[in-house]
mmCIF file of C-alpha atoms in Angstrom:
data_model
loop_
_atom_site.group_PDB
_atom_site.id
_atom_site.type_symbol
_atom_site.label_atom_id
_atom_site.label_comp_id
_atom_site.label_asym_id
_atom_site.label_seq_id
_atom_site.Cartn_x
_atom_site.Cartn_y
_atom_site.Cartn_z
ATOM 1 C CA UNK A 1101 0.000 0.000 0.000
ATOM 2 C CA UNK A 1102 2.837 2.391 0.871
ATOM 3 C CA UNK A 1103 4.482 1.710 -2.502
ATOM 4 C CA UNK A 1104 1.235 2.452 -4.321
ATOM 5 C CA UNK A 1105 0.780 5.695 -2.377
ATOM 6 C CA UNK A 1106 4.402 6.743 -3.091
ATOM 7 C CA UNK A 1107 3.928 5.923 -6.784
ATOM 8 C CA UNK A 1108 0.704 7.969 -6.862
ATOM 9 C CA UNK A 1109 2.385 10.975 -5.186
ATOM 10 C CA UNK A 1110 5.359 10.843 -7.575
ATOM 11 C CA UNK A 1111 3.039 10.666 -10.597
ATOM 12 C CA UNK A 1112 1.009 13.591 -9.312
ATOM 13 C CA UNK A 1113 4.151 15.642 -8.714
ATOM 14 C CA UNK A 1114 5.580 14.878 -12.135
ATOM 15 C CA UNK A 1115 2.256 15.857 -13.722
ATOM 16 C CA UNK A 1116 2.169 19.200 -11.887
ATOM 17 C CA UNK A 1117 5.794 19.959 -12.804
ATOM 18 C CA UNK A 1118 5.094 19.287 -16.484
ATOM 19 C CA UNK A 1119 1.693 20.978 -16.384
ATOM 20 C CA UNK A 1120 3.114 24.448 -16.954
ATOM 21 C CA UNK A 1121 2.320 25.241 -20.566
ATOM 22 C CA UNK A 1122 4.471 27.210 -22.971
ATOM 23 C CA UNK A 1123 2.000 30.078 -22.552
ATOM 24 C CA UNK A 1124 2.471 29.978 -18.772
ATOM 25 C CA UNK A 1125 6.257 30.096 -19.248
ATOM 26 C CA UNK A 1126 6.014 33.060 -21.612
ATOM 27 C CA UNK A 1127 3.764 34.934 -19.183
ATOM 28 C CA UNK A 1128 6.147 34.123 -16.326
ATOM 29 C CA UNK A 1129 9.024 35.813 -18.166
ATOM 30 C CA UNK A 1130 6.969 38.956 -18.731
ATOM 31 C CA UNK A 1131 5.679 38.994 -15.147
ATOM 32 C CA UNK A 1132 9.274 38.616 -13.963
ATOM 33 C CA UNK A 1133 10.223 41.719 -15.975
ATOM 34 C CA UNK A 1134 7.544 43.834 -14.295
ATOM 35 C CA UNK A 1135 8.333 42.388 -10.861
ATOM 36 C CA UNK A 1136 11.995 43.330 -11.417
ATOM 37 C CA UNK A 1137 10.866 46.880 -12.233
ATOM 38 C CA UNK A 1138 8.873 47.140 -8.993
ATOM 39 C CA UNK A 1139 11.804 45.706 -7.037
ATOM 40 C CA UNK A 1140 14.352 47.884 -8.905
ATOM 41 C CA UNK A 1141 16.338 44.682 -9.488
ATOM 42 C CA UNK A 1142 18.629 45.200 -12.467
ATOM 43 C CA UNK A 1143 20.041 41.673 -12.514
ATOM 44 C CA UNK A 1144 16.571 40.113 -12.549
ATOM 45 C CA UNK A 1145 15.461 42.568 -15.228
ATOM 46 C CA UNK A 1146 18.497 41.886 -17.448
ATOM 47 C CA UNK A 1147 17.824 38.149 -17.205
ATOM 48 C CA UNK A 1148 14.459 38.664 -18.944
ATOM 49 C CA UNK A 1149 16.076 39.947 -22.142
ATOM 50 C CA UNK A 1150 18.029 38.270 -24.918
ATOM 51 C CA UNK A 1151 21.600 39.508 -25.359
ATOM 52 C CA UNK A 1152 20.770 41.462 -28.525
ATOM 53 C CA UNK A 1153 17.250 42.565 -27.576
ATOM 54 C CA UNK A 1154 15.670 45.706 -29.010
ATOM 55 C CA UNK A 1155 13.382 48.136 -27.157
ATOM 56 C CA UNK A 1156 11.331 50.780 -28.903
ATOM 57 C CA UNK A 1157 8.612 53.272 -28.019
ATOM 58 C CA UNK A 1158 6.093 54.880 -30.338
ATOM 59 C CA UNK A 1159 5.601 58.447 -29.181
ATOM 60 C CA UNK A 1160 5.256 62.013 -30.400
ATOM 61 C CA UNK A 1161 8.112 64.529 -30.440
ATOM 62 C CA UNK A 1162 7.812 68.161 -29.298
ATOM 63 C CA UNK A 1163 6.275 69.125 -32.638
ATOM 64 C CA UNK A 1164 3.648 66.404 -32.297
ATOM 65 C CA UNK A 1165 5.145 64.237 -35.054
ATOM 66 C CA UNK A 1166 4.932 60.490 -34.479
ATOM 67 C CA UNK A 1167 8.354 58.901 -33.940
ATOM 68 C CA UNK A 1168 9.708 55.481 -33.032
ATOM 69 C CA UNK A 1169 12.443 55.875 -30.438
ATOM 70 C CA UNK A 1170 14.930 53.064 -29.846
ATOM 71 C CA UNK A 1171 16.339 52.617 -26.348
ATOM 72 C CA UNK A 1172 19.058 50.243 -25.210
ATOM 73 C CA UNK A 1173 18.201 47.463 -22.805
ATOM 74 C CA UNK A 1174 21.329 48.248 -20.789
ATOM 75 C CA UNK A 1175 20.206 51.881 -20.307
ATOM 76 C CA UNK A 1176 16.749 50.668 -19.263
ATOM 77 C CA UNK A 1177 18.254 48.210 -16.770
ATOM 78 C CA UNK A 1178 20.514 50.923 -15.355
ATOM 79 C CA UNK A 1179 17.588 53.363 -15.037
ATOM 80 C CA UNK A 1180 15.426 50.797 -13.224
ATOM 81 C CA UNK A 1181 18.330 49.774 -10.965
ATOM 82 C CA UNK A 1182 18.697 53.373 -9.807
ATOM 83 C CA UNK A 1183 14.999 53.796 -8.967
ATOM 84 C CA UNK A 1184 13.642 53.391 -5.456
ATOM 85 C CA UNK A 1185 11.738 50.127 -4.956
ATOM 86 C CA UNK A 1186 8.059 50.474 -5.767
ATOM 87 C CA UNK A 1187 8.430 53.533 -7.996
ATOM 88 C CA UNK A 1188 7.818 51.845 -11.371
ATOM 89 C CA UNK A 1189 4.535 49.915 -11.247
ATOM 90 C CA UNK A 1190 3.304 48.823 -14.672
ATOM 91 C CA UNK A 1191 0.048 46.884 -14.470
ATOM 92 C CA UNK A 1192 -0.632 44.700 -17.479
ATOM 93 C CA UNK A 1193 -3.374 42.513 -18.876
ATOM 94 C CA UNK A 1194 -2.465 39.568 -21.102
ATOM 95 C CA UNK A 1195 -4.767 40.113 -24.044
ATOM 96 C CA UNK A 1196 -3.100 37.802 -26.555
ATOM 97 C CA UNK A 1197 -0.358 35.173 -26.460
ATOM 98 C CA UNK A 1198 0.606 33.292 -29.630
ATOM 99 C CA UNK A 1199 3.348 30.665 -29.753
ATOM 100 C CA UNK A 1200 4.992 28.770 -32.587
ATOM 101 C CA UNK A 1201 7.864 26.606 -31.394
ATOM 102 C CA UNK A 1202 10.605 28.942 -30.128
ATOM 103 C CA UNK A 1203 8.738 32.178 -31.009
ATOM 104 C CA UNK A 1204 6.080 33.901 -28.906
ATOM 105 C CA UNK A 1205 4.120 37.096 -29.518
ATOM 106 C CA UNK A 1206 2.379 38.793 -26.600
ATOM 107 C CA UNK A 1207 0.049 41.836 -26.521
ATOM 108 C CA UNK A 1208 -0.441 43.508 -23.130
ATOM 109 C CA UNK A 1209 -2.419 46.704 -22.576
ATOM 110 C CA UNK A 1210 -1.037 48.465 -19.496
ATOM 111 C CA UNK A 1211 -1.382 51.294 -17.014
ATOM 112 C CA UNK A 1212 1.783 52.766 -15.548
ATOM 113 C CA UNK A 1213 1.917 54.182 -12.028
ATOM 114 C CA UNK A 1214 4.664 56.048 -10.222
ATOM 115 C CA UNK A 1215 4.016 54.642 -6.773
ATOM 116 C CA UNK A 1216 0.224 55.074 -6.487
ATOM 117 C CA UNK A 1217 -0.010 57.973 -8.962
ATOM 118 C CA UNK A 1218 -1.253 57.194 -12.478
ATOM 119 C CA UNK A 1219 1.243 58.297 -15.131
ATOM 120 C CA UNK A 1220 0.205 56.911 -18.534
ATOM 121 C CA UNK A 1221 -1.183 53.924 -20.402
ATOM 122 C CA UNK A 1222 -0.635 52.112 -23.659
ATOM 123 C CA UNK A 1223 0.101 48.700 -25.102
ATOM 124 C CA UNK A 1224 3.226 46.548 -25.046
ATOM 125 C CA UNK A 1225 3.999 44.221 -27.936
ATOM 126 C CA UNK A 1226 6.559 41.539 -27.038
ATOM 127 C CA UNK A 1227 8.439 39.078 -29.199
ATOM 128 C CA UNK A 1228 10.079 36.340 -27.128
ATOM 129 C CA UNK A 1229 12.459 33.593 -28.190
ATOM 130 C CA UNK A 1230 12.917 30.297 -26.374
ATOM 131 C CA UNK A 1231 16.553 29.248 -26.284
ATOM 132 C CA UNK A 1232 18.099 26.655 -23.965
ATOM 133 C CA UNK A 1233 14.650 26.042 -22.452
ATOM 134 C CA UNK A 1234 14.248 29.654 -21.366
ATOM 135 C CA UNK A 1235 12.004 32.379 -22.804
ATOM 136 C CA UNK A 1236 13.667 35.768 -23.220
ATOM 137 C CA UNK A 1237 12.385 39.046 -24.629
ATOM 138 C CA UNK A 1238 13.933 39.689 -28.037
ATOM 139 C CA UNK A 1239 11.866 42.703 -29.024
ATOM 140 C CA UNK A 1240 9.624 45.066 -27.092
ATOM 141 C CA UNK A 1241 7.752 48.013 -28.545
ATOM 142 C CA UNK A 1242 5.124 50.060 -26.726
ATOM 143 C CA UNK A 1243 2.775 52.972 -27.079
ATOM 144 C CA UNK A 1244 2.357 55.657 -24.420
ATOM 145 C CA UNK A 1245 -0.451 58.113 -23.893
ATOM 146 C CA UNK A 1246 -2.050 60.088 -21.096
ATOM 147 C CA UNK A 1247 -5.542 60.275 -22.579
ATOM 148 C CA UNK A 1248 -8.013 57.532 -23.427
ATOM 149 C CA UNK A 1249 -6.911 55.435 -20.456
ATOM 150 C CA UNK A 1250 -9.776 53.620 -18.776
ATOM 151 C CA UNK A 1251 -9.487 53.956 -15.001
#
């Protein structure tokens, strides 16, 4: 009886370990990025990105002309590392996750808060690549606006 019980427990544990889907793993990488921002943890944040990752923002310049600005991941990591914990709080909703083998695309509308104060909203579009059994962000582009944000 003890052997049967032990076998049952081991089977149940192996099922729960393998139960995490690719979508769950992709979401975990993105959640880790935002947790690292809240914690101002540069090492954790850097670990979410591929070595040659690209970050871009769609915004308007001073003249109101739409531009796509490219930022370096290393500058972003440094900026977050120098923030006080809890300053950068980006709250996301997973609206779409698509996966094909080692490629994932994720769409996350968000609201950004500086501590408890609302700052802006927009959408993040992520491209992740799975390499060596780990999902990493290869490309991130977002929009930012202060109007049209549902509270």
